[in-house]
């Protein structure tokens, strides 16, 4: 969510781009459901990052994912 807000994107815009309802996208942001791999790739493109950074597996561009990845090691 934080990265989306930094990019000044609305949840409804992301939902539409992913072909999801606003409700479904909101659940994804809250961690209530998991994102399909195809959606991870598209979401990363929309947010200007990589799928790995989005999932906290690599150092991203100011999205805090590097810190999360470091805690996993």
PDB file of N, CA and C in Angstrom:
ATOM      1  N   UNK A   1       0.826  -1.196   0.000  1.00  0.00           N
ATOM      2  CA  UNK A   1       0.000   0.000   0.000  1.00  0.00           C
ATOM      3  C   UNK A   1       0.860   1.246   0.000  1.00  0.00           C
ATOM      4  N   UNK A   2       1.919   1.228   0.818  1.00  0.00           N
ATOM      5  CA  UNK A   2       2.774   2.403   0.932  1.00  0.00           C
ATOM      6  C   UNK A   2       3.374   2.781  -0.425  1.00  0.00           C
ATOM      7  N   UNK A   3       3.850   1.806  -1.165  1.00  0.00           N
ATOM      8  CA  UNK A   3       4.428   2.091  -2.476  1.00  0.00           C
ATOM      9  C   UNK A   3       3.369   2.646  -3.419  1.00  0.00           C
ATOM     10  N   UNK A   4       2.173   2.099  -3.377  1.00  0.00           N
ATOM     11  CA  UNK A   4       1.077   2.602  -4.206  1.00  0.00           C
ATOM     12  C   UNK A   4       0.797   4.070  -3.885  1.00  0.00           C
ATOM     13  N   UNK A   5       0.764   4.394  -2.595  1.00  0.00           N
ATOM     14  CA  UNK A   5       0.504   5.774  -2.183  1.00  0.00           C
ATOM     15  C   UNK A   5       1.638   6.704  -2.601  1.00  0.00           C
ATOM     16  N   UNK A   6       2.876   6.222  -2.502  1.00  0.00           N
ATOM     17  CA  UNK A   6       4.020   7.027  -2.934  1.00  0.00           C
ATOM     18  C   UNK A   6       3.933   7.341  -4.419  1.00  0.00           C
ATOM     19  N   UNK A   7       3.403   6.415  -5.185  1.00  0.00           N
ATOM     20  CA  UNK A   7       3.245   6.606  -6.634  1.00  0.00           C
ATOM     21  C   UNK A   7       1.959   7.367  -6.961  1.00  0.00           C
ATOM     22  N   UNK A   8       1.220   7.759  -5.930  1.00  0.00           N
ATOM     23  CA  UNK A   8      -0.039   8.506  -6.046  1.00  0.00           C
ATOM     24  C   UNK A   8      -1.062   7.774  -6.920  1.00  0.00           C
ATOM     25  N   UNK A   9      -1.163   6.461  -6.686  1.00  0.00           N
ATOM     26  CA  UNK A   9      -2.134   5.636  -7.398  1.00  0.00           C
ATOM     27  C   UNK A   9      -3.267   5.261  -6.460  1.00  0.00           C
ATOM     28  N   UNK A  10      -4.461   5.199  -7.000  1.00  0.00           N
ATOM     29  CA  UNK A  10      -5.629   4.788  -6.219  1.00  0.00           C
ATOM     30  C   UNK A  10      -5.753   3.276  -6.258  1.00  0.00           C
ATOM     31  N   UNK A  11      -6.273   2.707  -5.186  1.00  0.00           N
ATOM     32  CA  UNK A  11      -6.520   1.267  -5.142  1.00  0.00           C
ATOM     33  C   UNK A  11      -7.447   0.824  -6.253  1.00  0.00           C
ATOM     34  N   UNK A  12      -8.422   1.652  -6.574  1.00  0.00           N
ATOM     35  CA  UNK A  12      -9.366   1.307  -7.639  1.00  0.00           C
ATOM     36  C   UNK A  12      -8.678   1.254  -9.000  1.00  0.00           C
ATOM     37  N   UNK A  13      -7.674   2.112  -9.204  1.00  0.00           N
ATOM     38  CA  UNK A  13      -6.922   2.097 -10.465  1.00  0.00           C
ATOM     39  C   UNK A  13      -6.099   0.818 -10.588  1.00  0.00           C
ATOM     40  N   UNK A  14      -5.457   0.432  -9.502  1.00  0.00           N
ATOM     41  CA  UNK A  14      -4.661  -0.801  -9.510  1.00  0.00           C
ATOM     42  C   UNK A  14      -5.581  -1.996  -9.711  1.00  0.00           C
ATOM     43  N   UNK A  15      -6.691  -2.005  -9.006  1.00  0.00           N
ATOM     44  CA  UNK A  15      -7.654  -3.104  -9.136  1.00  0.00           C
ATOM     45  C   UNK A  15      -8.093  -3.260 -10.588  1.00  0.00           C
ATOM     46  N   UNK A  16      -8.444  -2.157 -11.229  1.00  0.00           N
ATOM     47  CA  UNK A  16      -8.892  -2.203 -12.617  1.00  0.00           C
ATOM     48  C   UNK A  16      -7.793  -2.721 -13.542  1.00  0.00           C
ATOM     49  N   UNK A  17      -6.563  -2.272 -13.329  1.00  0.00           N
ATOM     50  CA  UNK A  17      -5.444  -2.699 -14.165  1.00  0.00           C
ATOM     51  C   UNK A  17      -5.165  -4.193 -14.013  1.00  0.00           C
ATOM     52  N   UNK A  18      -5.449  -4.734 -12.821  1.00  0.00           N
ATOM     53  CA  UNK A  18      -5.233  -6.151 -12.566  1.00  0.00           C
ATOM     54  C   UNK A  18      -6.448  -7.002 -12.928  1.00  0.00           C
ATOM     55  N   UNK A  19      -7.542  -6.332 -13.262  1.00  0.00           N
ATOM     56  CA  UNK A  19      -8.765  -7.065 -13.574  1.00  0.00           C
ATOM     57  C   UNK A  19      -9.454  -7.611 -12.339  1.00  0.00           C
ATOM     58  N   UNK A  20      -9.298  -6.904 -11.222  1.00  0.00           N
ATOM     59  CA  UNK A  20      -9.890  -7.310  -9.949  1.00  0.00           C
ATOM     60  C   UNK A  20     -10.943  -6.299  -9.516  1.00  0.00           C
ATOM     61  N   UNK A  21     -11.801  -6.711  -8.619  1.00  0.00           N
ATOM     62  CA  UNK A  21     -12.726  -5.760  -8.019  1.00  0.00           C
ATOM     63  C   UNK A  21     -11.972  -4.954  -6.966  1.00  0.00           C
ATOM     64  N   UNK A  22     -12.519  -3.806  -6.606  1.00  0.00           N
ATOM     65  CA  UNK A  22     -11.905  -2.991  -5.556  1.00  0.00           C
ATOM     66  C   UNK A  22     -11.831  -3.776  -4.254  1.00  0.00           C
ATOM     67  N   UNK A  23     -12.882  -4.529  -3.960  1.00  0.00           N
ATOM     68  CA  UNK A  23     -12.926  -5.327  -2.743  1.00  0.00           C
ATOM     69  C   UNK A  23     -11.815  -6.375  -2.726  1.00  0.00           C
ATOM     70  N   UNK A  24     -11.613  -7.043  -3.849  1.00  0.00           N
ATOM     71  CA  UNK A  24     -10.566  -8.064  -3.932  1.00  0.00           C
ATOM     72  C   UNK A  24      -9.190  -7.447  -3.753  1.00  0.00           C
ATOM     73  N   UNK A  25      -8.970  -6.287  -4.369  1.00  0.00           N
ATOM     74  CA  UNK A  25      -7.676  -5.636  -4.232  1.00  0.00           C
ATOM     75  C   UNK A  25      -7.447  -5.165  -2.795  1.00  0.00           C
ATOM     76  N   UNK A  26      -8.468  -4.668  -2.156  1.00  0.00           N
ATOM     77  CA  UNK A  26      -8.345  -4.239  -0.760  1.00  0.00           C
ATOM     78  C   UNK A  26      -7.930  -5.409   0.132  1.00  0.00           C
ATOM     79  N   UNK A  27      -8.503  -6.566  -0.126  1.00  0.00           N
ATOM     80  CA  UNK A  27      -8.139  -7.761   0.647  1.00  0.00           C
ATOM     81  C   UNK A  27      -6.679  -8.129   0.421  1.00  0.00           C
ATOM     82  N   UNK A  28      -6.196  -7.945  -0.792  1.00  0.00           N
ATOM     83  CA  UNK A  28      -4.784  -8.215  -1.081  1.00  0.00           C
ATOM     84  C   UNK A  28      -3.887  -7.276  -0.286  1.00  0.00           C
ATOM     85  N   UNK A  29      -4.228  -5.996  -0.280  1.00  0.00           N
ATOM     86  CA  UNK A  29      -3.410  -5.029   0.455  1.00  0.00           C
ATOM     87  C   UNK A  29      -3.401  -5.310   1.953  1.00  0.00           C
ATOM     88  N   UNK A  30      -4.487  -5.818   2.468  1.00  0.00           N
ATOM     89  CA  UNK A  30      -4.559  -6.133   3.905  1.00  0.00           C
ATOM     90  C   UNK A  30      -3.961  -7.498   4.227  1.00  0.00           C
ATOM     91  N   UNK A  31      -3.556  -8.250   3.199  1.00  0.00           N
ATOM     92  CA  UNK A  31      -2.954  -9.557   3.417  1.00  0.00           C
ATOM     93  C   UNK A  31      -3.968 -10.651   3.699  1.00  0.00           C
ATOM     94  N   UNK A  32      -5.222 -10.409   3.361  1.00  0.00           N
ATOM     95  CA  UNK A  32      -6.272 -11.400   3.619  1.00  0.00           C
ATOM     96  C   UNK A  32      -6.348 -12.463   2.527  1.00  0.00           C
ATOM     97  N   UNK A  33      -5.843 -12.149   1.340  1.00  0.00           N
ATOM     98  CA  UNK A  33      -5.775 -13.111   0.248  1.00  0.00           C
ATOM     99  C   UNK A  33      -4.416 -12.992  -0.414  1.00  0.00           C
ATOM    100  N   UNK A  34      -4.048 -14.011  -1.185  1.00  0.00           N
ATOM    101  CA  UNK A  34      -2.756 -14.006  -1.866  1.00  0.00           C
ATOM    102  C   UNK A  34      -2.928 -13.618  -3.325  1.00  0.00           C
ATOM    103  N   UNK A  35      -1.904 -13.010  -3.853  1.00  0.00           N
ATOM    104  CA  UNK A  35      -1.894 -12.547  -5.226  1.00  0.00           C
ATOM    105  C   UNK A  35      -1.378 -13.649  -6.140  1.00  0.00           C
ATOM    106  N   UNK A  36      -2.025 -13.848  -7.274  1.00  0.00           N
ATOM    107  CA  UNK A  36      -1.560 -14.814  -8.265  1.00  0.00           C
ATOM    108  C   UNK A  36      -0.272 -14.295  -8.882  1.00  0.00           C
ATOM    109  N   UNK A  37       0.577 -15.224  -9.332  1.00  0.00           N
ATOM    110  CA  UNK A  37       1.878 -14.850  -9.896  1.00  0.00           C
ATOM    111  C   UNK A  37       1.723 -13.850 -11.039  1.00  0.00           C
ATOM    112  N   UNK A  38       0.778 -14.071 -11.929  1.00  0.00           N
ATOM    113  CA  UNK A  38       0.586 -13.144 -13.047  1.00  0.00           C
ATOM    114  C   UNK A  38       0.249 -11.745 -12.555  1.00  0.00           C
ATOM    115  N   UNK A  39      -0.488 -11.654 -11.475  1.00  0.00           N
ATOM    116  CA  UNK A  39      -0.833 -10.350 -10.917  1.00  0.00           C
ATOM    117  C   UNK A  39       0.370  -9.697 -10.243  1.00  0.00           C
ATOM    118  N   UNK A  40       1.258 -10.501  -9.669  1.00  0.00           N
ATOM    119  CA  UNK A  40       2.465  -9.952  -9.031  1.00  0.00           C
ATOM    120  C   UNK A  40       3.306  -9.228 -10.081  1.00  0.00           C
ATOM    121  N   UNK A  41       3.467  -9.856 -11.227  1.00  0.00           N
ATOM    122  CA  UNK A  41       4.268  -9.257 -12.300  1.00  0.00           C
ATOM    123  C   UNK A  41       3.633  -7.945 -12.760  1.00  0.00           C
ATOM    124  N   UNK A  42       2.342  -7.955 -13.013  1.00  0.00           N
ATOM    125  CA  UNK A  42       1.640  -6.751 -13.470  1.00  0.00           C
ATOM    126  C   UNK A  42       1.677  -5.649 -12.412  1.00  0.00           C
ATOM    127  N   UNK A  43       1.468  -6.007 -11.148  1.00  0.00           N
ATOM    128  CA  UNK A  43       1.495  -5.030 -10.067  1.00  0.00           C
ATOM    129  C   UNK A  43       2.883  -4.406  -9.937  1.00  0.00           C
ATOM    130  N   UNK A  44       3.921  -5.212 -10.057  1.00  0.00           N
ATOM    131  CA  UNK A  44       5.289  -4.689 -10.000  1.00  0.00           C
ATOM    132  C   UNK A  44       5.522  -3.681 -11.121  1.00  0.00           C
ATOM    133  N   UNK A  45       5.038  -4.001 -12.316  1.00  0.00           N
ATOM    134  CA  UNK A  45       5.171  -3.071 -13.441  1.00  0.00           C
ATOM    135  C   UNK A  45       4.449  -1.755 -13.147  1.00  0.00           C
ATOM    136  N   UNK A  46       3.241  -1.849 -12.637  1.00  0.00           N
ATOM    137  CA  UNK A  46       2.449  -0.650 -12.337  1.00  0.00           C
ATOM    138  C   UNK A  46       3.122   0.229 -11.292  1.00  0.00           C
ATOM    139  N   UNK A  47       3.797  -0.405 -10.335  1.00  0.00           N
ATOM    140  CA  UNK A  47       4.418   0.334  -9.238  1.00  0.00           C
ATOM    141  C   UNK A  47       5.878   0.685  -9.509  1.00  0.00           C
ATOM    142  N   UNK A  48       6.383   0.276 -10.667  1.00  0.00           N
ATOM    143  CA  UNK A  48       7.753   0.624 -11.028  1.00  0.00           C
ATOM    144  C   UNK A  48       8.802  -0.087 -10.203  1.00  0.00           C
ATOM    145  N   UNK A  49       8.570  -1.343  -9.884  1.00  0.00           N
ATOM    146  CA  UNK A  49       9.523  -2.131  -9.103  1.00  0.00           C
ATOM    147  C   UNK A  49       9.583  -3.533  -9.691  1.00  0.00           C
ATOM    148  N   UNK A  50      10.258  -4.435  -9.029  1.00  0.00           N
ATOM    149  CA  UNK A  50      10.352  -5.813  -9.503  1.00  0.00           C
ATOM    150  C   UNK A  50       9.446  -6.699  -8.657  1.00  0.00           C
ATOM    151  N   UNK A  51       9.056  -7.848  -9.202  1.00  0.00           N
ATOM    152  CA  UNK A  51       8.263  -8.779  -8.392  1.00  0.00           C
ATOM    153  C   UNK A  51       8.997  -9.177  -7.108  1.00  0.00           C
ATOM    154  N   UNK A  52      10.304  -9.401  -7.204  1.00  0.00           N
ATOM    155  CA  UNK A  52      11.073  -9.796  -6.023  1.00  0.00           C
ATOM    156  C   UNK A  52      11.057  -8.712  -4.957  1.00  0.00           C
ATOM    157  N   UNK A  53      11.235  -7.465  -5.374  1.00  0.00           N
ATOM    158  CA  UNK A  53      11.216  -6.357  -4.416  1.00  0.00           C
ATOM    159  C   UNK A  53       9.826  -6.202  -3.810  1.00  0.00           C
ATOM    160  N   UNK A  54       8.809  -6.397  -4.640  1.00  0.00           N
ATOM    161  CA  UNK A  54       7.433  -6.281  -4.170  1.00  0.00           C
ATOM    162  C   UNK A  54       7.131  -7.295  -3.072  1.00  0.00           C
ATOM    163  N   UNK A  55       7.714  -8.485  -3.208  1.00  0.00           N
ATOM    164  CA  UNK A  55       7.481  -9.550  -2.232  1.00  0.00           C
ATOM    165  C   UNK A  55       8.483  -9.533  -1.091  1.00  0.00           C
ATOM    166  N   UNK A  56       9.396  -8.547  -1.096  1.00  0.00           N
ATOM    167  CA  UNK A  56      10.362  -8.434  -0.006  1.00  0.00           C
ATOM    168  C   UNK A  56      11.525  -9.388  -0.126  1.00  0.00           C
ATOM    169  N   UNK A  57      11.820  -9.861  -1.343  1.00  0.00           N
ATOM    170  CA  UNK A  57      12.899 -10.819  -1.550  1.00  0.00           C
ATOM    171  C   UNK A  57      14.174 -10.185  -2.062  1.00  0.00           C
ATOM    172  N   UNK A  58      14.112  -8.920  -2.437  1.00  0.00           N
ATOM    173  CA  UNK A  58      15.275  -8.210  -2.951  1.00  0.00           C
ATOM    174  C   UNK A  58      15.171  -6.758  -2.542  1.00  0.00           C
ATOM    175  N   UNK A  59      16.282  -6.067  -2.648  1.00  0.00           N
ATOM    176  CA  UNK A  59      16.297  -4.655  -2.293  1.00  0.00           C
ATOM    177  C   UNK A  59      15.554  -3.853  -3.347  1.00  0.00           C
ATOM    178  N   UNK A  60      14.500  -3.147  -2.935  1.00  0.00           N
ATOM    179  CA  UNK A  60      13.678  -2.370  -3.864  1.00  0.00           C
ATOM    180  C   UNK A  60      14.074  -0.918  -3.865  1.00  0.00           C
ATOM    181  N   UNK A  61      13.344  -0.115  -4.594  1.00  0.00           N
ATOM    182  CA  UNK A  61      13.615   1.300  -4.713  1.00  0.00           C
ATOM    183  C   UNK A  61      12.821   2.077  -3.671  1.00  0.00           C
ATOM    184  N   UNK A  62      13.315   2.114  -2.445  1.00  0.00           N
ATOM    185  CA  UNK A  62      12.677   2.906  -1.416  1.00  0.00           C
ATOM    186  C   UNK A  62      11.373   2.339  -0.895  1.00  0.00           C
ATOM    187  N   UNK A  63      11.130   1.048  -1.142  1.00  0.00           N
ATOM    188  CA  UNK A  63       9.858   0.487  -0.705  1.00  0.00           C
ATOM    189  C   UNK A  63       9.978  -0.295   0.600  1.00  0.00           C
ATOM    190  N   UNK A  64      11.178  -0.310   1.210  1.00  0.00           N
ATOM    191  CA  UNK A  64      11.347  -1.000   2.475  1.00  0.00           C
ATOM    192  C   UNK A  64      11.533  -2.490   2.342  1.00  0.00           C
ATOM    193  N   UNK A  65      11.506  -3.010   1.131  1.00  0.00           N
ATOM    194  CA  UNK A  65      11.594  -4.456   0.959  1.00  0.00           C
ATOM    195  C   UNK A  65      12.974  -4.990   1.315  1.00  0.00           C
ATOM    196  N   UNK A  66      14.004  -4.203   1.113  1.00  0.00           N
ATOM    197  CA  UNK A  66      15.344  -4.659   1.461  1.00  0.00           C
ATOM    198  C   UNK A  66      15.471  -4.929   2.948  1.00  0.00           C
ATOM    199  N   UNK A  67      14.865  -4.079   3.747  1.00  0.00           N
ATOM    200  CA  UNK A  67      14.890  -4.265   5.202  1.00  0.00           C
ATOM    201  C   UNK A  67      14.154  -5.540   5.589  1.00  0.00           C
ATOM    202  N   UNK A  68      13.008  -5.796   4.962  1.00  0.00           N
ATOM    203  CA  UNK A  68      12.262  -7.007   5.253  1.00  0.00           C
ATOM    204  C   UNK A  68      13.047  -8.248   4.858  1.00  0.00           C
ATOM    205  N   UNK A  69      13.726  -8.180   3.704  1.00  0.00           N
ATOM    206  CA  UNK A  69      14.528  -9.308   3.238  1.00  0.00           C
ATOM    207  C   UNK A  69      15.674  -9.569   4.200  1.00  0.00           C
ATOM    208  N   UNK A  70      16.280  -8.496   4.724  1.00  0.00           N
ATOM    209  CA  UNK A  70      17.405  -8.645   5.640  1.00  0.00           C
ATOM    210  C   UNK A  70      16.965  -9.346   6.932  1.00  0.00           C
ATOM    211  N   UNK A  71      15.759  -9.106   7.381  1.00  0.00           N
ATOM    212  CA  UNK A  71      15.276  -9.744   8.607  1.00  0.00           C
ATOM    213  C   UNK A  71      15.060 -11.230   8.400  1.00  0.00           C
ATOM    214  N   UNK A  72      14.828 -11.644   7.160  1.00  0.00           N
ATOM    215  CA  UNK A  72      14.614 -13.054   6.866  1.00  0.00           C
ATOM    216  C   UNK A  72      15.896 -13.863   6.901  1.00  0.00           C
ATOM    217  N   UNK A  73      17.044 -13.198   6.738  1.00  0.00           N
ATOM    218  CA  UNK A  73      18.316 -13.913   6.688  1.00  0.00           C
ATOM    219  C   UNK A  73      18.821 -14.315   8.057  1.00  0.00           C
TER     220      UNK A  73
END
